[in-house]
PDB file of C-alpha atoms in Angstrom:
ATOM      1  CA  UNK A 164     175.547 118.290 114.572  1.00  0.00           C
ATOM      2  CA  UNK A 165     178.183 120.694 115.932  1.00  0.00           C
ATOM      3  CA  UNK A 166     181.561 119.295 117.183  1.00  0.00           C
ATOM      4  CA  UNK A 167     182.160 120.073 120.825  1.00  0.00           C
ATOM      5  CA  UNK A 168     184.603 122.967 120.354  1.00  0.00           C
ATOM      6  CA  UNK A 169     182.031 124.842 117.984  1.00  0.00           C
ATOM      7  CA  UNK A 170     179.244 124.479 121.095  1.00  0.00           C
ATOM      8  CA  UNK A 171     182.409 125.233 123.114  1.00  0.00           C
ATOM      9  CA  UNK A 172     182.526 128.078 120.942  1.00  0.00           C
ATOM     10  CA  UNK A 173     178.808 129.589 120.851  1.00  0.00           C
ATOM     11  CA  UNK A 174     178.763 129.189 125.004  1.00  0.00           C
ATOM     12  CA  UNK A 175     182.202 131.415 125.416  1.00  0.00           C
ATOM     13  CA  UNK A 176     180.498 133.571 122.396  1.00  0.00           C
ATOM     14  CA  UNK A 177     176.886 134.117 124.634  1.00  0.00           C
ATOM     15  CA  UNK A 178     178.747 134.606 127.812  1.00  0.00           C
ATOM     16  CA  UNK A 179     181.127 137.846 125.840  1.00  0.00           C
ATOM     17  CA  UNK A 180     178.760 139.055 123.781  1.00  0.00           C
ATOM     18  CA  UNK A 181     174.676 138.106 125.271  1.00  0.00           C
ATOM     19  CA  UNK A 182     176.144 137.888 128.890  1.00  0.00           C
ATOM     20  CA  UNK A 183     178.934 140.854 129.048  1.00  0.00           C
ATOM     21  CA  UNK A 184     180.457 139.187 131.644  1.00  0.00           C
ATOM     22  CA  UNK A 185     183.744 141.053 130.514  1.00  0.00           C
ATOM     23  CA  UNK A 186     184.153 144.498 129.263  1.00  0.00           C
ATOM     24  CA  UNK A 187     185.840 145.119 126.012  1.00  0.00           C
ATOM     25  CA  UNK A 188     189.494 145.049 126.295  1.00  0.00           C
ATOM     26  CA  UNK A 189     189.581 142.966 129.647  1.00  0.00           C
ATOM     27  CA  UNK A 190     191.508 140.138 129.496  1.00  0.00           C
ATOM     28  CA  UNK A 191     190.029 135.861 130.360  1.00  0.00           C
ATOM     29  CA  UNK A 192     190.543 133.728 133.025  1.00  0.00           C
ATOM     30  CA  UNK A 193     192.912 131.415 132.348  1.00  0.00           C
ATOM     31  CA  UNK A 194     192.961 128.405 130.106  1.00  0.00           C
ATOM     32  CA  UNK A 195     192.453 125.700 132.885  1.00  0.00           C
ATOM     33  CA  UNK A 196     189.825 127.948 134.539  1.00  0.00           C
ATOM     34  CA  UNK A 197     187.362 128.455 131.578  1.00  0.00           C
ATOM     35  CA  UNK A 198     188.292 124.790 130.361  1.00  0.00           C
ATOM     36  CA  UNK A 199     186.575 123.740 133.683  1.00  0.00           C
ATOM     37  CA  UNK A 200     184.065 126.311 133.558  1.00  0.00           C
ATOM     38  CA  UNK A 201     183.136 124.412 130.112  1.00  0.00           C
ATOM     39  CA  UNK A 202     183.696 121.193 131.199  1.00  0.00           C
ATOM     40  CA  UNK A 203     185.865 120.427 127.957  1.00  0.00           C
ATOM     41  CA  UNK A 204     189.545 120.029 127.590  1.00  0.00           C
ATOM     42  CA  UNK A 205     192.488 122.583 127.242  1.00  0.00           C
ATOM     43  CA  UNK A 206     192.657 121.253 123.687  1.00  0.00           C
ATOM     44  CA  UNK A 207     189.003 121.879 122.970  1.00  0.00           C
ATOM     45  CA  UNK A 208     189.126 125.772 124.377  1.00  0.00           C
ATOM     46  CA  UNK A 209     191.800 126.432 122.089  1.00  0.00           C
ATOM     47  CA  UNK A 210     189.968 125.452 119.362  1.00  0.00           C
ATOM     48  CA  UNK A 211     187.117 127.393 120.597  1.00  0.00           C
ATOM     49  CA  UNK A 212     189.008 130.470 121.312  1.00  0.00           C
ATOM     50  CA  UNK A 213     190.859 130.047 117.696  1.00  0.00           C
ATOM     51  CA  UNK A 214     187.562 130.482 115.864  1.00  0.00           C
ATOM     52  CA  UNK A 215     186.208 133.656 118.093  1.00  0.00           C
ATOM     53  CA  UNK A 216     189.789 135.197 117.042  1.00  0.00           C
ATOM     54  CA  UNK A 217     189.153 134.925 113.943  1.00  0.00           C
ATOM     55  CA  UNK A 218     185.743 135.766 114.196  1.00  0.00           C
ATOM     56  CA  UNK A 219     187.296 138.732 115.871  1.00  0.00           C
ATOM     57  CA  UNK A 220     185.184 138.710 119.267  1.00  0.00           C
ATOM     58  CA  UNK A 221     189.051 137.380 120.868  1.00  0.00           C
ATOM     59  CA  UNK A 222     192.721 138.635 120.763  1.00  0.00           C
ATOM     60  CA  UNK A 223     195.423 137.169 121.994  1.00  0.00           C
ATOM     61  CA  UNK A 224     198.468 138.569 123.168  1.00  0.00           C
ATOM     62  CA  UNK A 225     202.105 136.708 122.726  1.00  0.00           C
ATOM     63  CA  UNK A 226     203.022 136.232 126.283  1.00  0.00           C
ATOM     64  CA  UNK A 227     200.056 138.212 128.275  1.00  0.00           C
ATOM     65  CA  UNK A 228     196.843 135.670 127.421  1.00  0.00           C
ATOM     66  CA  UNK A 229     193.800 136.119 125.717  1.00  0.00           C
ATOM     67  CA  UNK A 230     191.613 139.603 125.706  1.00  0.00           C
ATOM     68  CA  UNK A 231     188.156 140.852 125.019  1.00  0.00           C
ATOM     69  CA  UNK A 232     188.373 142.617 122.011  1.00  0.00           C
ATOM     70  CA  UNK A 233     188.496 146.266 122.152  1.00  0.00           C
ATOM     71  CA  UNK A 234     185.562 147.110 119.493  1.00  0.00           C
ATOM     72  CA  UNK A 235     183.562 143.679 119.315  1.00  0.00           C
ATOM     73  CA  UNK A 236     182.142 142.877 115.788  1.00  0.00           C
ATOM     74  CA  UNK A 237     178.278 144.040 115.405  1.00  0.00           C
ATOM     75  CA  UNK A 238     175.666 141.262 117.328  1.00  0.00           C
ATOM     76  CA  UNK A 239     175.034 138.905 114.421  1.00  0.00           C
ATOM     77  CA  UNK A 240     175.069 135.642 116.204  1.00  0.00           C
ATOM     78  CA  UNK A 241     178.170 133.112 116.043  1.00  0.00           C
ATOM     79  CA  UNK A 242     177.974 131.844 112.981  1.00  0.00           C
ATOM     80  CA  UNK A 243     180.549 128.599 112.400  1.00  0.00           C
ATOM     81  CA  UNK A 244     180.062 128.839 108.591  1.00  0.00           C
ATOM     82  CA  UNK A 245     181.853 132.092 108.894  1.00  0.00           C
ATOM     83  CA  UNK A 246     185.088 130.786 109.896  1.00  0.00           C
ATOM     84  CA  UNK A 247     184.601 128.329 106.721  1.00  0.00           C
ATOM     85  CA  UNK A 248     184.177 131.675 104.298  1.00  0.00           C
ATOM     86  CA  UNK A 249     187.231 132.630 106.303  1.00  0.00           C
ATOM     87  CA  UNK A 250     188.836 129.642 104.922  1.00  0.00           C
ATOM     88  CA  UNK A 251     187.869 130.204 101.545  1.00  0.00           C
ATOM     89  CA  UNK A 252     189.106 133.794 101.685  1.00  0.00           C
ATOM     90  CA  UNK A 253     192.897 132.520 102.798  1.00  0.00           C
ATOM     91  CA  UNK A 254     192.703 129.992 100.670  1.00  0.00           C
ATOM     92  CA  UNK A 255     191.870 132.681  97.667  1.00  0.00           C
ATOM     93  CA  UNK A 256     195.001 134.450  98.922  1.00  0.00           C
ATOM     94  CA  UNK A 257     197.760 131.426  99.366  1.00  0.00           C
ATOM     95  CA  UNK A 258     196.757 131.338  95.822  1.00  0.00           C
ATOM     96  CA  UNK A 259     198.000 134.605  95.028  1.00  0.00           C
ATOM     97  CA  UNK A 260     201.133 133.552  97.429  1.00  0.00           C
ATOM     98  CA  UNK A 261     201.678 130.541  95.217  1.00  0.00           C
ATOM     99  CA  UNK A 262     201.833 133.493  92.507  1.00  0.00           C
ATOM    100  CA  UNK A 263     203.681 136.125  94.239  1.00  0.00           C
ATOM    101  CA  UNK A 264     206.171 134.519  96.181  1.00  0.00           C
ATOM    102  CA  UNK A 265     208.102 132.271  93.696  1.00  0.00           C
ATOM    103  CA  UNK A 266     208.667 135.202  91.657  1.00  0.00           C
ATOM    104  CA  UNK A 267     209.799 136.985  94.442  1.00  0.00           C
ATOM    105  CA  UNK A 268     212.311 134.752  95.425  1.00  0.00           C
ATOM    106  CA  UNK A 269     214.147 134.935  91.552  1.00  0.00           C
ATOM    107  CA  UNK A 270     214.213 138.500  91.819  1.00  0.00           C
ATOM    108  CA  UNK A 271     216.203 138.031  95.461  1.00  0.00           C
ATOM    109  CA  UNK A 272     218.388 135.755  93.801  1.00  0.00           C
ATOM    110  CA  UNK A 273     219.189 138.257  91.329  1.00  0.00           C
ATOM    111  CA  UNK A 274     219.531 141.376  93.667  1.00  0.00           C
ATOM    112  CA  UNK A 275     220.125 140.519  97.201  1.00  0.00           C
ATOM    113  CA  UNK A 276     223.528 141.530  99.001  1.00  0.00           C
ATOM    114  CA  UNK A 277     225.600 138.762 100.014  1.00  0.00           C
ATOM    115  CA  UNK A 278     225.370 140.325 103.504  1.00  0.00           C
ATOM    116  CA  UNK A 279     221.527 140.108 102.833  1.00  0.00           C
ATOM    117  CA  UNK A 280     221.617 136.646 102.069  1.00  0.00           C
ATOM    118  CA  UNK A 281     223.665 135.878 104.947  1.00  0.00           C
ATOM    119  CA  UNK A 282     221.044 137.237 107.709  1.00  0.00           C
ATOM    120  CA  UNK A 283     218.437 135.112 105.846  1.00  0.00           C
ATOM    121  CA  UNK A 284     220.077 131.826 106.095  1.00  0.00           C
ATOM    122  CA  UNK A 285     220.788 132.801 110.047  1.00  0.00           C
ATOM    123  CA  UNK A 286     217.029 133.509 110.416  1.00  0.00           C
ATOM    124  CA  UNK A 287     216.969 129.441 109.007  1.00  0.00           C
ATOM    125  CA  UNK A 288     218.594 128.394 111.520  1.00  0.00           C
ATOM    126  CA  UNK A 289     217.022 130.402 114.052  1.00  0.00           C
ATOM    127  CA  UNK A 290     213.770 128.844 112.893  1.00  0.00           C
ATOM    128  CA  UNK A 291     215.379 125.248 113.044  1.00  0.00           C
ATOM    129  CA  UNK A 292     216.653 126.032 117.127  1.00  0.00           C
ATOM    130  CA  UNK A 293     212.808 127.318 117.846  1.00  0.00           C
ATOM    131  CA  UNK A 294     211.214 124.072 115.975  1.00  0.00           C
ATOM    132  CA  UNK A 295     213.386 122.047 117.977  1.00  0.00           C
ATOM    133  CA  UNK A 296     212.755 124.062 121.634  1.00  0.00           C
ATOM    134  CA  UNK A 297     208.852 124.746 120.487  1.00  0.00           C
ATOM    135  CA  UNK A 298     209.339 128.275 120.329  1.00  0.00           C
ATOM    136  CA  UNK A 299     207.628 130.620 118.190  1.00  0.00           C
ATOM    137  CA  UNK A 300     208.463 129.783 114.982  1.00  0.00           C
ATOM    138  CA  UNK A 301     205.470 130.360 113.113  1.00  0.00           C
ATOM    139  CA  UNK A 302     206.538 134.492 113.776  1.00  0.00           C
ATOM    140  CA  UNK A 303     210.254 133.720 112.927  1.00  0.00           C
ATOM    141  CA  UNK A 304     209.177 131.663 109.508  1.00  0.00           C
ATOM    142  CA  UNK A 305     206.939 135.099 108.862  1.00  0.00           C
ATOM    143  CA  UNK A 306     209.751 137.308 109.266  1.00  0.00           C
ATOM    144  CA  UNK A 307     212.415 134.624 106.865  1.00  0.00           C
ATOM    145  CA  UNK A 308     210.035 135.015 103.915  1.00  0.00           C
ATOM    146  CA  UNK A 309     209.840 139.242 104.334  1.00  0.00           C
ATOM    147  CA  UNK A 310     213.465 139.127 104.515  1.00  0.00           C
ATOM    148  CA  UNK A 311     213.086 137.227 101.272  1.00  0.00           C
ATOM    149  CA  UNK A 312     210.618 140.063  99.925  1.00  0.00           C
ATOM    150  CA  UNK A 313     213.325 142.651 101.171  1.00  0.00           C
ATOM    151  CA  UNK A 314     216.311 140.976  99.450  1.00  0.00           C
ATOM    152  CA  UNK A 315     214.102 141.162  96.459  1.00  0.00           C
ATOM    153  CA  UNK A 316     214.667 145.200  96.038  1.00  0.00           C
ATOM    154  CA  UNK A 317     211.487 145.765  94.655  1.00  0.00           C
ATOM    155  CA  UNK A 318     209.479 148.497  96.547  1.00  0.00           C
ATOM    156  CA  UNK A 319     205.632 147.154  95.233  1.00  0.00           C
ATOM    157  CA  UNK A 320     206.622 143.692  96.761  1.00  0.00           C
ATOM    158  CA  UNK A 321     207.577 144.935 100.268  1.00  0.00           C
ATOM    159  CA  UNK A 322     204.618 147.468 100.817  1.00  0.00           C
ATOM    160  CA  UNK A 323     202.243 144.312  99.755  1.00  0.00           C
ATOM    161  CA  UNK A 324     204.518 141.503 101.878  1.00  0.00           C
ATOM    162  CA  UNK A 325     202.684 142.529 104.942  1.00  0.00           C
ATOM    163  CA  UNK A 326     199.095 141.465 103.437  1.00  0.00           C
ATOM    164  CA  UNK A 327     200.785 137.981 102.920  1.00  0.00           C
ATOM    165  CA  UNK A 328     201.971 137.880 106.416  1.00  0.00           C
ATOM    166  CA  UNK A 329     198.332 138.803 107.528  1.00  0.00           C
ATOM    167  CA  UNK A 330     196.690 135.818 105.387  1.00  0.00           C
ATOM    168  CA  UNK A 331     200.076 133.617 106.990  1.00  0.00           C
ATOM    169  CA  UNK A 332     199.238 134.493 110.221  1.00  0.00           C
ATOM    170  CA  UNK A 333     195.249 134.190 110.150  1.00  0.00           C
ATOM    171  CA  UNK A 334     195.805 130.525 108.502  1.00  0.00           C
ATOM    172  CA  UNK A 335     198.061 129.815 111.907  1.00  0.00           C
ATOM    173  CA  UNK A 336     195.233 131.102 113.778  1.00  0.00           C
ATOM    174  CA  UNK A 337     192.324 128.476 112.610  1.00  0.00           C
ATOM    175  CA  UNK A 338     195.013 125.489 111.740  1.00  0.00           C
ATOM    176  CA  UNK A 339     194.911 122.328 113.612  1.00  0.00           C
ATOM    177  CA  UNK A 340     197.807 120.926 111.938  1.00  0.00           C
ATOM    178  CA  UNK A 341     201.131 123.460 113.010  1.00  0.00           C
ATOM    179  CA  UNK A 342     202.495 120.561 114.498  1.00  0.00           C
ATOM    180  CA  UNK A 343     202.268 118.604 111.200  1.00  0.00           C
ATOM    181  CA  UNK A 344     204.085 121.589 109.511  1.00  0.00           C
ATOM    182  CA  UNK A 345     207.550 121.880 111.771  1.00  0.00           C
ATOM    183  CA  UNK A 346     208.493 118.609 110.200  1.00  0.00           C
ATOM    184  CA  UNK A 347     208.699 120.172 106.596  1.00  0.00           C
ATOM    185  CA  UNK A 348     209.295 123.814 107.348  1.00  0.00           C
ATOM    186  CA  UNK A 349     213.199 122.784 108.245  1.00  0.00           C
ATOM    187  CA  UNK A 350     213.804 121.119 105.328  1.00  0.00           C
ATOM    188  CA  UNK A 351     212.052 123.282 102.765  1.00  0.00           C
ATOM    189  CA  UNK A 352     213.630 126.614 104.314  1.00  0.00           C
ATOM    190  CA  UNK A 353     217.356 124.665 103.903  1.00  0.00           C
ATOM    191  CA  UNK A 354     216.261 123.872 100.117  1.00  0.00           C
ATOM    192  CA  UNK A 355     215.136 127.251  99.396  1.00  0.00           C
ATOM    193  CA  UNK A 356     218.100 128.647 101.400  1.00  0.00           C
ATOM    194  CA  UNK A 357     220.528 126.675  99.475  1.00  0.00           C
ATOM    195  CA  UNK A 358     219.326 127.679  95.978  1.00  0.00           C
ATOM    196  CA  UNK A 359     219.751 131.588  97.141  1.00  0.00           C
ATOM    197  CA  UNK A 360     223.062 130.889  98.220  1.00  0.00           C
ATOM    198  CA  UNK A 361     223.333 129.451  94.617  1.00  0.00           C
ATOM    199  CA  UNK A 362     221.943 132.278  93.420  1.00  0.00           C
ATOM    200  CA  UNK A 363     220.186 129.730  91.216  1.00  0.00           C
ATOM    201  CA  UNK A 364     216.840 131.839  90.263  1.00  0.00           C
ATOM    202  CA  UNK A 365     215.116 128.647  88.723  1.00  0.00           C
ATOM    203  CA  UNK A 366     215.602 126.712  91.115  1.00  0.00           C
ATOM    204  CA  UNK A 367     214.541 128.915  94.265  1.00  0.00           C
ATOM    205  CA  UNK A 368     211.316 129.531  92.313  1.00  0.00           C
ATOM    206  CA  UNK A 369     210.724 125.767  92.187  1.00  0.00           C
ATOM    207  CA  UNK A 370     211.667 125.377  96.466  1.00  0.00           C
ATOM    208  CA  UNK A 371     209.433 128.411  96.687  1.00  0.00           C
ATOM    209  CA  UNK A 372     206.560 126.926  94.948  1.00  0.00           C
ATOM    210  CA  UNK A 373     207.111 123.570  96.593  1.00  0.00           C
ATOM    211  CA  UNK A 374     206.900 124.851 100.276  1.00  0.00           C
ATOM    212  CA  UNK A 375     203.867 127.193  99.677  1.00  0.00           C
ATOM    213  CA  UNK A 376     201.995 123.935  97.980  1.00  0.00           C
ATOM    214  CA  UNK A 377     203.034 122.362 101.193  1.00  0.00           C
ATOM    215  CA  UNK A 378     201.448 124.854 103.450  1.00  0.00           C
ATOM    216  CA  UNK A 379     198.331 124.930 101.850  1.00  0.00           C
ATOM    217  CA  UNK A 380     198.274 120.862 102.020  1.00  0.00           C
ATOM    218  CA  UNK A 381     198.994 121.130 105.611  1.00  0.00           C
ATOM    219  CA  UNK A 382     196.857 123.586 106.635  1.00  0.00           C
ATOM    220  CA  UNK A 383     193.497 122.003 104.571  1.00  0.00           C
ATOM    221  CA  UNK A 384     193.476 124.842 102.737  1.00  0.00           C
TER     222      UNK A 384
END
């Protein structure tokens, strides 16, 4: 049987795609309007809306709401099971995070400029001031790790960092459990923050390895 936001989910999905109530690119009502429309809770259309994003029927826009999207996927029917293959997909590539970024880190320890270092252990504490105001820190935790692939000096890493931030930022997108994550992202961003400072290569690639195996724990993946 489907859970409430997946029915949620197919009736926003027949009134965009079956219905055309809204033209591509046009943006929703607002939350508490379709939330009544649907009779379910705020909570409940966000989970909705989360999967059609990903499905790529929605797009959201920081600070303007949520939009038709501008060239809708080819009528195949909603399929839940595709946000599951979704899943699989981001799990495939945390994998390759698990791989990449460790490494990455040793090589930043190696080559970064003290100056370089500096700015990342400010955009630490940035992160810690938006955790604690429930800002936007899942963008600001994006940007400390491609600092991290910056510092590293290593062309091939930065023109394939923004892939990872893609996979980091569609896992955000379908994750129930952010909330569970601010409580370790502080604390795993000091340890790996400290070890840089150290310069202590071994060591960062063991914090680095230790957060990402976090993430993926956190986010079911």
């Amino acid at each position: 049987m489907k859970s409430l936001s997946e029915r949620t989910a197919d009736a926003l999905y027949n009134s965009i795609v079956v219905k055309k109530e809204w033209a591509e690119g046009e943006k929703l009502p607002n939350e508490m309007e379709l939330a009544s429309r649907f009779m379910v809770s705020r909570a409940t259309l966000r989970e909705a809306v989360r999967s059609l994003v990903v499905q790529g029927f929605l797009v959201v826009k920081r600070g303007s709401g949520t939009f038709i999207a501008s060239n809708l996927p080819k009528d195949e029917g909603f399929d839940v099971a595709a946000l599951e293959r979704k899943r699989v997909r981001l799990s495939e590539m945390y994998e390759i995070r698990l791989i990449f970024e460790p490494q990455c880190i040793m090589l930043a320890c190696e080559r970064a400029t003290d100056e370089e270092i500096d700015a990342i252990e400010a955009q630490a504490k940035k992160i810690e001031r938006l955790l604690k105001s429930n800002g936007a820190w899942p963008d600001a935790d994006q940007l400390f790790h491609e600092m991290i692939a910056t510092a590293s000096h290593n062309e091939f890493i930065m023109r394939l960092f923004p892939i990872i931030n893609s996979a980091v930022h569609e896992a955000m997108l379908i994750s129930d459990n952010k909330k569970s994550l601010k409580s370790m992202v502080a604390a795993d961003n000091r340890s790996i923050v400290d070890f840089l400072k150290a310069r202590d290569a071994e060591g960062a690639r063991s914090a680095m390895s230790v957060h990402i195996r976090h993430t993926i724990h956190k986010l079911g993946l």
